[in-house]
């Protein structure tokens, strides 16, 4: 296959290629060398891995967004035959690269929003793992989508819903049911959560993921962000987005139809399947990553989530319903609080308490552009920093 697309395969830009999703996406590419070819890769800090990936995949463009890594990038990524760009523009350039047919946004945090908008603005098919860009800037993303581009979800829950909705009339959907493993602290009381450490929070029972999303899964903020993501992706009001605990993470989510039927998508917990589906859509490529042996599964169970102990889920519903800048504020406060927790500066239960306090002081305003998102985030980050300082 040639980088100018003459070989007929899909040319892919991977934003955040050094992360958990990015690395798994490159495994998918390596499994389908005649179908997928990498034309751009970006990283934030990990130049060593980016260099290794570039040697393997020979992209046209390498982007480095981190300041410190950016200073070393030209030298350390020399001789690879790729153009090297640094700073925020690098992400947008990779997202809108003319030689890319398909863009995977696997950046962590709302720093991914500009790239989401740039990819859609350039009319690309965007495989979106970066849920924070939909949470922070959902209305802007929907506006961009009206003008062009295409959005395919990568998050396993949204991929499941997307698959269940294929060929269905959206008017016949009663609700979406997002499943939640419950995270490592499922069933614990608030008292039991007070002293939990970083390593315990990172030890997810069913998924191996990046650090930020692992903490979000432990607080249930991840499920909250996914509720907001589902609202924007599938256009349903919040009261028609349900969540249910499902500790085995085999049913990735469901759709309830108005005749009472509930459709589910099942597979073993392995992100390479939803990544692969987002890259192969509307096709399905074999071989399967892991076959789901139903008789070996034992049982599938469901339960309620404890929304009083895990306050973040309700905070997300509240922010989503308030709309406008509120979800951006929720997300920014959460990003700052999680970073502080990971640095050992605040406790686990402080995350939800701080996000709640920041959200309560915010007066939601409509978002008319990226600048409004960044302004709301700046205000939220300042308030969060003050509250963190008081802990
Ligand atoms: N991991 C999962 O299983 C999973 C499942 C569903 C959804 N997601 C979503 O996918 C996204 C990525 O998650 P992850 O677990 O793969 O995260 P991760 O392992 O922390 O990787 C994040 C990637 O983004 C880069 N990055 C970090 N900060 C950045 C910034 N400010 N600007 C641009 N790039 C930056 C990192 O570069 P360096 O490594 O070079 O620093 C890395 O390539 C998140 O939105 C997450 O919610 C993840």
Short mmCIF file of C-alpha atoms and ligand atoms in Angstrom, two decimals:
data_model
loop_
_atom_site.label_atom_id
_atom_site.label_comp_id
_atom_site.label_asym_id
_atom_site.label_seq_id
_atom_site.Cartn_x
_atom_site.Cartn_y
_atom_site.Cartn_z
CA UNK A 1 0.00 0.00 0.00
CA UNK A 2 1.33 3.47 -0.76
CA UNK A 3 0.95 6.51 1.49
CA UNK A 4 -0.93 8.28 -1.30
CA UNK A 5 -3.72 5.77 -0.95
CA UNK A 6 -3.17 3.98 -4.25
CA UNK A 7 -3.22 0.62 -2.50
CA UNK A 8 -6.86 1.02 -1.55
CA UNK A 9 -6.41 0.64 2.21
CA UNK A 10 -7.53 3.14 4.82
CA UNK A 11 -4.96 5.74 5.78
CA UNK A 12 -5.03 6.39 9.50
CA UNK A 13 -3.85 9.19 11.78
CA UNK A 14 -3.50 8.09 15.41
CA UNK A 15 -3.60 10.94 17.93
CA UNK A 16 -2.24 9.81 21.29
CA UNK A 17 -0.51 6.76 19.81
CA UNK A 18 1.66 6.20 22.90
CA UNK A 19 -1.33 5.69 25.21
CA UNK A 20 -3.34 2.60 26.07
CA UNK A 21 -5.87 3.05 23.23
CA UNK A 22 -3.22 4.31 20.79
CA UNK A 23 -0.97 1.27 21.34
CA UNK A 24 -3.88 -1.13 20.96
CA UNK A 25 -4.92 0.66 17.76
CA UNK A 26 -1.45 0.02 16.33
CA UNK A 27 -1.89 -3.67 17.20
CA UNK A 28 -5.06 -3.58 15.11
CA UNK A 29 -3.13 -1.95 12.25
CA UNK A 30 -0.42 -4.63 12.46
CA UNK A 31 -3.06 -7.31 12.20
CA UNK A 32 -4.50 -5.78 9.02
CA UNK A 33 -1.49 -4.49 7.08
CA UNK A 34 -3.28 -4.55 3.74
CA UNK A 35 -6.31 -2.69 5.09
CA UNK A 36 -4.83 -0.02 7.33
CA UNK A 37 -1.80 2.18 7.01
CA UNK A 38 -0.52 4.80 9.45
CA UNK A 39 0.07 8.28 8.04
CA UNK A 40 0.40 10.28 11.29
CA UNK A 41 1.21 9.62 14.93
CA UNK A 42 1.19 11.99 17.89
CA UNK A 43 2.44 11.75 21.47
CA UNK A 44 2.64 14.15 24.40
CA UNK A 45 5.75 13.09 26.30
CA UNK A 46 6.89 9.61 25.33
CA UNK A 47 9.37 10.28 22.51
CA UNK A 48 11.08 6.93 22.88
CA UNK A 49 7.90 4.97 22.14
CA UNK A 50 6.86 7.41 19.42
CA UNK A 51 10.21 6.85 17.71
CA UNK A 52 9.78 3.07 17.92
CA UNK A 53 6.26 3.32 16.48
CA UNK A 54 7.51 5.59 13.69
CA UNK A 55 10.24 3.11 12.76
CA UNK A 56 7.61 0.39 12.42
CA UNK A 57 4.90 2.36 10.64
CA UNK A 58 6.81 5.07 8.73
CA UNK A 59 4.18 7.83 8.97
CA UNK A 60 4.35 11.08 7.01
CA UNK A 61 3.79 13.21 10.10
CA UNK A 62 4.87 12.99 13.73
CA UNK A 63 3.33 15.35 16.28
CA UNK A 64 4.58 16.07 19.79
CA UNK A 65 2.30 18.15 22.02
CA UNK A 66 4.17 18.30 25.35
CA UNK A 67 6.41 21.33 25.91
CA UNK A 68 9.43 19.55 27.28
CA UNK A 69 9.28 16.70 24.75
CA UNK A 70 8.63 19.26 22.01
CA UNK A 71 12.03 20.84 22.65
CA UNK A 72 13.77 17.51 22.06
CA UNK A 73 11.51 16.31 19.26
CA UNK A 74 13.30 17.57 16.13
CA UNK A 75 16.56 15.99 17.25
CA UNK A 76 15.20 12.71 18.67
CA UNK A 77 12.81 12.06 15.79
CA UNK A 78 15.24 13.00 13.03
CA UNK A 79 16.01 10.60 10.19
CA UNK A 80 12.62 8.87 10.17
CA UNK A 81 11.45 10.45 6.94
CA UNK A 82 8.53 12.17 8.69
CA UNK A 83 7.74 15.82 9.13
CA UNK A 84 7.94 16.64 12.86
CA UNK A 85 5.56 19.23 14.31
CA UNK A 86 5.29 20.35 17.92
CA UNK A 87 2.75 22.10 20.16
CA UNK A 88 -1.02 22.17 19.95
CA UNK A 89 -0.93 22.82 16.20
CA UNK A 90 0.68 19.40 15.77
CA UNK A 91 -2.50 17.69 16.92
CA UNK A 92 -4.71 19.72 14.62
CA UNK A 93 -2.34 19.20 11.68
CA UNK A 94 -2.41 15.44 12.22
CA UNK A 95 -6.22 15.50 12.62
CA UNK A 96 -6.70 17.28 9.31
CA UNK A 97 -3.81 15.76 7.33
CA UNK A 98 -4.96 15.58 3.69
CA UNK A 99 -3.46 12.08 3.28
CA UNK A 100 -5.57 10.65 6.16
CA UNK A 101 -8.96 9.04 5.48
CA UNK A 102 -9.55 8.13 9.07
CA UNK A 103 -8.51 9.77 12.35
CA UNK A 104 -8.42 8.06 15.74
CA UNK A 105 -8.51 10.55 18.61
CA UNK A 106 -7.03 8.66 21.56
CA UNK A 107 -5.73 11.68 23.43
CA UNK A 108 -6.69 11.88 27.10
CA UNK A 109 -8.58 14.89 28.47
CA UNK A 110 -10.30 17.88 26.92
CA UNK A 111 -7.00 18.78 25.23
CA UNK A 112 -8.42 16.53 22.49
CA UNK A 113 -11.29 18.89 21.62
CA UNK A 114 -9.49 21.01 19.00
CA UNK A 115 -8.37 17.84 17.23
CA UNK A 116 -11.93 16.49 17.20
CA UNK A 117 -13.16 19.73 15.65
CA UNK A 118 -10.23 19.85 13.20
CA UNK A 119 -10.86 16.28 12.00
CA UNK A 120 -14.58 16.90 11.45
CA UNK A 121 -13.83 20.29 9.89
CA UNK A 122 -11.61 18.51 7.37
CA UNK A 123 -14.45 16.09 6.61
CA UNK A 124 -12.72 13.04 8.11
CA UNK A 125 -14.23 9.93 9.56
CA UNK A 126 -13.33 10.28 13.24
CA UNK A 127 -12.99 7.26 15.52
CA UNK A 128 -13.47 8.92 18.89
CA UNK A 129 -12.00 7.49 22.08
CA UNK A 130 -11.47 10.94 23.59
CA UNK A 131 -14.83 11.19 25.36
CA UNK A 132 -13.75 14.38 27.14
CA UNK A 133 -13.97 16.34 23.88
CA UNK A 134 -17.66 15.46 23.58
CA UNK A 135 -18.27 16.19 27.24
CA UNK A 136 -16.52 19.57 27.21
CA UNK A 137 -17.64 20.70 23.78
CA UNK A 138 -20.61 18.52 22.80
CA UNK A 139 -22.65 21.33 21.17
CA UNK A 140 -19.60 22.44 19.14
CA UNK A 141 -18.90 18.90 17.99
CA UNK A 142 -22.53 18.48 16.86
CA UNK A 143 -22.32 21.79 14.96
CA UNK A 144 -19.11 20.65 13.25
CA UNK A 145 -20.76 17.32 12.37
CA UNK A 146 -23.59 19.13 10.61
CA UNK A 147 -21.01 20.65 8.27
CA UNK A 148 -19.11 17.45 7.54
CA UNK A 149 -17.19 14.46 8.78
CA UNK A 150 -18.44 11.37 10.55
CA UNK A 151 -18.19 10.20 14.15
CA UNK A 152 -17.70 6.55 15.14
CA UNK A 153 -17.53 5.79 18.86
CA UNK A 154 -14.60 3.80 20.27
CA UNK A 155 -15.67 3.65 23.91
CA UNK A 156 -16.86 0.05 24.38
CA UNK A 157 -20.26 1.11 25.74
CA UNK A 158 -20.99 3.49 22.89
CA UNK A 159 -19.64 1.08 20.34
CA UNK A 160 -22.12 -1.47 21.74
CA UNK A 161 -25.03 0.95 21.45
CA UNK A 162 -23.88 1.96 17.95
CA UNK A 163 -23.84 -1.73 16.96
CA UNK A 164 -27.27 -2.41 18.52
CA UNK A 165 -28.73 0.54 16.63
CA UNK A 166 -27.48 -0.57 13.23
CA UNK A 167 -30.42 -0.90 10.90
CA UNK A 168 -32.89 0.21 13.59
CA UNK A 169 -35.24 3.17 13.47
CA UNK A 170 -34.01 5.68 16.10
CA UNK A 171 -37.65 6.67 16.67
CA UNK A 172 -38.31 3.23 18.15
CA UNK A 173 -35.67 3.51 20.87
CA UNK A 174 -37.03 3.89 24.38
CA UNK A 175 -33.71 4.19 26.19
CA UNK A 176 -30.03 3.36 26.20
CA UNK A 177 -28.70 1.21 29.04
CA UNK A 178 -25.00 1.75 29.73
CA UNK A 179 -23.35 -1.02 31.71
CA UNK A 180 -20.77 -0.27 34.39
CA UNK A 181 -18.33 -2.74 35.91
CA UNK A 182 -18.57 -0.69 39.09
CA UNK A 183 -14.77 -0.33 39.22
CA UNK A 184 -12.41 -1.67 41.89
CA UNK A 185 -14.50 -0.29 44.78
CA UNK A 186 -17.90 -1.69 43.81
CA UNK A 187 -19.90 -2.40 46.97
CA UNK A 188 -17.74 -0.32 49.32
CA UNK A 189 -19.11 2.34 51.66
CA UNK A 190 -17.94 5.95 51.74
CA UNK A 191 -16.16 5.25 55.02
CA UNK A 192 -14.22 2.40 53.40
CA UNK A 193 -13.21 4.65 50.49
CA UNK A 194 -11.63 7.38 52.55
CA UNK A 195 -8.18 5.89 52.88
CA UNK A 196 -7.82 4.16 49.50
CA UNK A 197 -4.55 4.79 47.70
CA UNK A 198 -3.57 5.44 44.09
CA UNK A 199 -2.54 1.85 43.35
CA UNK A 200 -5.86 0.47 44.59
CA UNK A 201 -7.76 2.98 42.47
CA UNK A 202 -5.71 2.02 39.41
CA UNK A 203 -6.35 -1.72 39.84
CA UNK A 204 -9.44 -2.06 37.65
CA UNK A 205 -11.02 -5.53 37.90
CA UNK A 206 -11.82 -6.06 34.20
CA UNK A 207 -10.02 -3.44 32.04
CA UNK A 208 -6.39 -2.36 31.74
CA UNK A 209 -6.46 1.33 30.83
CA UNK A 210 -4.62 4.65 31.16
CA UNK A 211 -4.26 6.21 34.63
CA UNK A 212 -6.85 8.97 34.31
CA UNK A 213 -9.68 6.79 33.01
CA UNK A 214 -8.84 4.13 35.62
CA UNK A 215 -9.39 6.65 38.42
CA UNK A 216 -12.54 7.89 36.65
CA UNK A 217 -13.80 4.30 36.61
CA UNK A 218 -13.14 3.96 40.33
CA UNK A 219 -15.11 7.14 41.17
CA UNK A 220 -17.81 6.31 38.55
CA UNK A 221 -17.08 9.66 36.91
CA UNK A 222 -16.18 7.63 33.84
CA UNK A 223 -19.78 6.36 33.68
CA UNK A 224 -20.99 9.92 34.19
CA UNK A 225 -18.83 11.18 31.31
CA UNK A 226 -20.17 8.32 29.22
CA UNK A 227 -23.77 9.34 29.98
CA UNK A 228 -23.00 12.81 28.60
CA UNK A 229 -21.13 11.25 25.67
CA UNK A 230 -24.18 9.06 24.91
CA UNK A 231 -26.48 12.08 25.06
CA UNK A 232 -24.51 13.83 22.33
CA UNK A 233 -23.78 10.74 20.23
CA UNK A 234 -27.29 9.31 20.17
CA UNK A 235 -29.41 12.42 20.75
CA UNK A 236 -31.44 11.09 23.69
CA UNK A 237 -32.46 13.18 26.72
CA UNK A 238 -30.78 12.27 29.99
CA UNK A 239 -33.85 10.62 31.51
CA UNK A 240 -33.66 8.04 28.70
CA UNK A 241 -30.05 7.09 29.43
CA UNK A 242 -29.91 4.41 32.12
CA UNK A 243 -26.92 2.88 33.87
CA UNK A 244 -26.71 -0.58 35.38
CA UNK A 245 -23.92 -2.33 37.26
CA UNK A 246 -22.57 -5.39 35.44
CA UNK A 247 -19.35 -6.52 37.12
CA UNK A 248 -18.24 -9.00 34.41
CA UNK A 249 -18.00 -6.33 31.64
CA UNK A 250 -19.22 -8.81 29.02
CA UNK A 251 -22.39 -6.98 28.00
CA UNK A 252 -20.95 -3.65 26.88
CA UNK A 253 -24.29 -1.82 26.78
CA UNK A 254 -27.85 -2.24 25.58
CA UNK A 255 -30.72 -0.53 23.80
CA UNK A 256 -34.29 -0.81 25.05
CA UNK A 257 -36.90 -0.55 22.28
CA UNK A 258 -40.49 0.59 22.65
CA UNK A 259 -41.92 -2.91 22.13
CA UNK A 260 -40.01 -4.10 25.20
CA UNK A 261 -37.10 -5.78 23.38
CA UNK A 262 -33.62 -5.14 24.79
CA UNK A 263 -30.67 -5.60 22.44
CA UNK A 264 -27.19 -6.15 23.85
CA UNK A 265 -23.68 -6.51 22.46
CA UNK A 266 -21.49 -9.09 24.21
CA UNK A 267 -17.78 -9.83 24.02
CA UNK A 268 -14.91 -10.38 26.41
CA UNK A 269 -13.52 -7.11 27.78
CA UNK A 270 -10.86 -6.22 25.21
CA UNK A 271 -10.67 -2.71 23.75
CA UNK A 272 -9.16 -4.02 20.54
CA UNK A 273 -12.64 -5.11 19.43
CA UNK A 274 -14.35 -1.69 19.60
CA UNK A 275 -11.19 -0.04 18.22
CA UNK A 276 -11.14 -2.52 15.36
CA UNK A 277 -14.86 -2.01 14.69
CA UNK A 278 -14.41 1.78 14.57
CA UNK A 279 -11.58 1.36 12.05
CA UNK A 280 -13.29 -1.30 9.93
CA UNK A 281 -16.84 0.13 9.98
CA UNK A 282 -19.13 -0.63 8.19
CA UNK A 283 -17.23 -3.89 7.65
CA UNK A 284 -16.25 -6.46 10.28
CA UNK A 285 -12.76 -7.87 9.90
CA UNK A 286 -11.59 -11.31 10.91
CA UNK A 287 -9.98 -12.99 12.71
CA UNK A 288 -11.68 -12.15 15.99
CA UNK A 289 -9.37 -10.93 18.73
CA UNK A 290 -10.86 -13.23 21.33
CA UNK A 291 -13.80 -15.52 20.87
CA UNK A 292 -16.49 -15.14 23.50
CA UNK A 293 -17.03 -18.62 24.90
CA UNK A 294 -20.43 -18.29 26.55
CA UNK A 295 -20.29 -21.60 28.39
CA UNK A 296 -17.03 -20.55 30.02
CA UNK A 297 -18.40 -17.27 31.31
CA UNK A 298 -20.12 -18.64 34.38
CA UNK A 299 -22.79 -16.03 34.97
CA UNK A 300 -23.70 -12.53 34.02
CA UNK A 301 -25.04 -10.41 36.85
CA UNK A 302 -26.59 -6.98 37.16
CA UNK A 303 -27.16 -4.64 40.04
CA UNK A 304 -27.70 -1.08 41.10
CA UNK A 305 -24.92 1.46 41.43
CA UNK A 306 -24.59 3.18 44.80
CA UNK A 307 -25.08 6.76 43.69
CA UNK A 308 -24.84 8.23 47.17
CA UNK A 309 -21.38 6.87 47.80
CA UNK A 310 -20.17 7.44 44.24
CA UNK A 311 -21.43 10.99 43.85
CA UNK A 312 -19.70 11.64 40.52
CA UNK A 313 -22.32 9.79 38.49
CA UNK A 314 -25.14 12.03 39.70
CA UNK A 315 -22.95 15.11 39.31
CA UNK A 316 -22.51 14.22 35.66
CA UNK A 317 -26.26 13.79 35.15
CA UNK A 318 -26.78 17.15 36.83
CA UNK A 319 -24.15 18.87 34.68
CA UNK A 320 -25.53 17.23 31.54
CA UNK A 321 -29.05 18.37 32.28
CA UNK A 322 -27.88 21.90 33.08
CA UNK A 323 -26.14 21.88 29.68
CA UNK A 324 -24.09 24.70 28.14
CA UNK A 325 -20.81 25.16 29.97
CA UNK A 326 -21.71 22.89 32.93
CA UNK A 327 -20.30 19.62 31.48
CA UNK A 328 -17.05 21.43 30.56
CA UNK A 329 -16.79 22.65 34.16
CA UNK A 330 -17.51 19.17 35.54
CA UNK A 331 -14.83 17.73 33.28
CA UNK A 332 -12.21 20.40 34.02
CA UNK A 333 -12.72 20.16 37.78
CA UNK A 334 -12.49 16.38 37.52
CA UNK A 335 -9.31 16.46 35.39
CA UNK A 336 -7.59 18.74 37.92
CA UNK A 337 -8.83 16.76 40.93
CA UNK A 338 -7.79 13.42 39.43
CA UNK A 339 -4.32 14.78 38.60
CA UNK A 340 -3.96 15.90 42.25
CA UNK A 341 -5.14 12.53 43.53
CA UNK A 342 -2.58 10.78 41.30
CA UNK A 343 0.11 13.07 42.75
CA UNK A 344 -0.96 12.09 46.26
CA UNK A 345 -2.13 15.61 47.16
CA UNK A 346 -5.79 14.80 47.89
CA UNK A 347 -7.71 11.72 48.98
CA UNK A 348 -9.99 9.58 46.83
CA UNK A 349 -13.29 10.92 48.19
CA UNK A 350 -12.01 14.50 47.82
CA UNK A 351 -12.35 14.11 44.03
CA UNK A 352 -16.17 13.97 44.11
CA UNK A 353 -16.44 16.54 46.91
CA UNK A 354 -14.31 19.04 45.00
CA UNK A 355 -16.09 18.54 41.68
CA UNK A 356 -19.42 18.97 43.47
CA UNK A 357 -18.33 22.23 45.10
CA UNK A 358 -17.00 23.64 41.81
CA UNK A 359 -20.12 22.64 39.90
CA UNK A 360 -22.44 24.14 42.51
CA UNK A 361 -20.75 27.52 42.20
CA UNK A 362 -20.92 27.55 38.42
CA UNK A 363 -23.70 29.32 36.52
CA UNK A 364 -24.05 27.50 33.20
CA UNK A 365 -23.89 29.61 30.06
CA UNK A 366 -24.42 28.59 26.43
CA UNK A 367 -21.31 27.65 24.44
CA UNK A 368 -20.93 29.62 21.25
CA UNK A 369 -17.36 28.61 20.48
CA UNK A 370 -14.16 27.01 21.66
CA UNK A 371 -13.23 30.15 23.56
CA UNK A 372 -16.30 29.75 25.82
CA UNK A 373 -15.26 26.17 26.61
CA UNK A 374 -11.71 27.20 27.50
CA UNK A 375 -12.97 30.13 29.60
CA UNK A 376 -15.34 27.89 31.58
CA UNK A 377 -12.53 25.37 32.05
CA UNK A 378 -10.10 28.05 33.20
CA UNK A 379 -12.57 29.28 35.81
CA UNK A 380 -13.22 25.71 36.97
CA UNK A 381 -9.50 24.91 37.16
CA UNK A 382 -8.88 28.02 39.29
CA UNK A 383 -11.68 27.12 41.72
CA UNK A 384 -10.49 23.53 41.85
CA UNK A 385 -6.93 24.64 42.62
CA UNK A 386 -8.15 26.73 45.56
CA UNK A 387 -10.15 23.80 46.96
CA UNK A 388 -7.22 21.41 46.47
CA UNK A 389 -4.99 23.87 48.33
CA UNK A 390 -7.36 23.75 51.32
CA UNK A 391 -7.19 19.94 51.68
N1 LIG B 1 -7.83 2.93 27.89
C1 LIG B 1 -9.02 2.47 27.63
O1 LIG B 1 -9.26 1.27 27.71
C2 LIG B 1 -10.13 3.42 27.22
C3 LIG B 1 -11.41 2.89 27.00
C4 LIG B 1 -12.41 3.74 26.57
C5 LIG B 1 -12.14 5.09 26.35
N2 LIG B 1 -10.89 5.58 26.60
C6 LIG B 1 -10.64 7.00 26.38
O2 LIG B 1 -9.58 7.12 25.44
C7 LIG B 1 -8.79 8.28 25.74
C8 LIG B 1 -7.34 7.83 25.93
O3 LIG B 1 -7.27 6.99 27.08
P1 LIG B 1 -5.98 6.11 27.43
O4 LIG B 1 -6.40 5.24 28.53
O5 LIG B 1 -5.44 5.55 26.17
O6 LIG B 1 -5.01 7.26 27.99
P2 LIG B 1 -3.43 7.19 28.20
O7 LIG B 1 -2.96 5.79 28.24
O8 LIG B 1 -3.12 8.08 29.35
O9 LIG B 1 -2.87 7.85 26.84
C9 LIG B 1 -3.12 9.17 26.53
C10 LIG B 1 -2.47 9.57 25.22
O10 LIG B 1 -2.65 10.99 25.04
C11 LIG B 1 -1.38 11.65 25.05
N3 LIG B 1 -1.57 12.90 25.80
C12 LIG B 1 -1.53 13.09 27.15
N4 LIG B 1 -1.79 14.39 27.44
C13 LIG B 1 -1.97 15.02 26.26
C14 LIG B 1 -2.23 16.38 25.90
N5 LIG B 1 -2.37 17.34 26.82
N6 LIG B 1 -2.34 16.70 24.58
C15 LIG B 1 -2.21 15.74 23.63
N7 LIG B 1 -1.94 14.44 23.91
C16 LIG B 1 -1.84 14.08 25.22
C17 LIG B 1 -0.40 10.70 25.69
O11 LIG B 1 0.93 10.94 25.25
P3 LIG B 1 2.26 10.42 26.10
O12 LIG B 1 1.99 8.98 26.44
O13 LIG B 1 3.35 10.57 25.08
O14 LIG B 1 2.41 11.30 27.27
C18 LIG B 1 -0.95 9.35 25.21
O15 LIG B 1 -0.55 9.13 23.88
C19 LIG B 1 -9.41 8.90 26.98
O16 LIG B 1 -10.29 9.92 26.61
C20 LIG B 1 -10.19 7.77 27.62
O17 LIG B 1 -11.29 8.21 28.38
C21 LIG B 1 -9.90 4.76 27.02
#
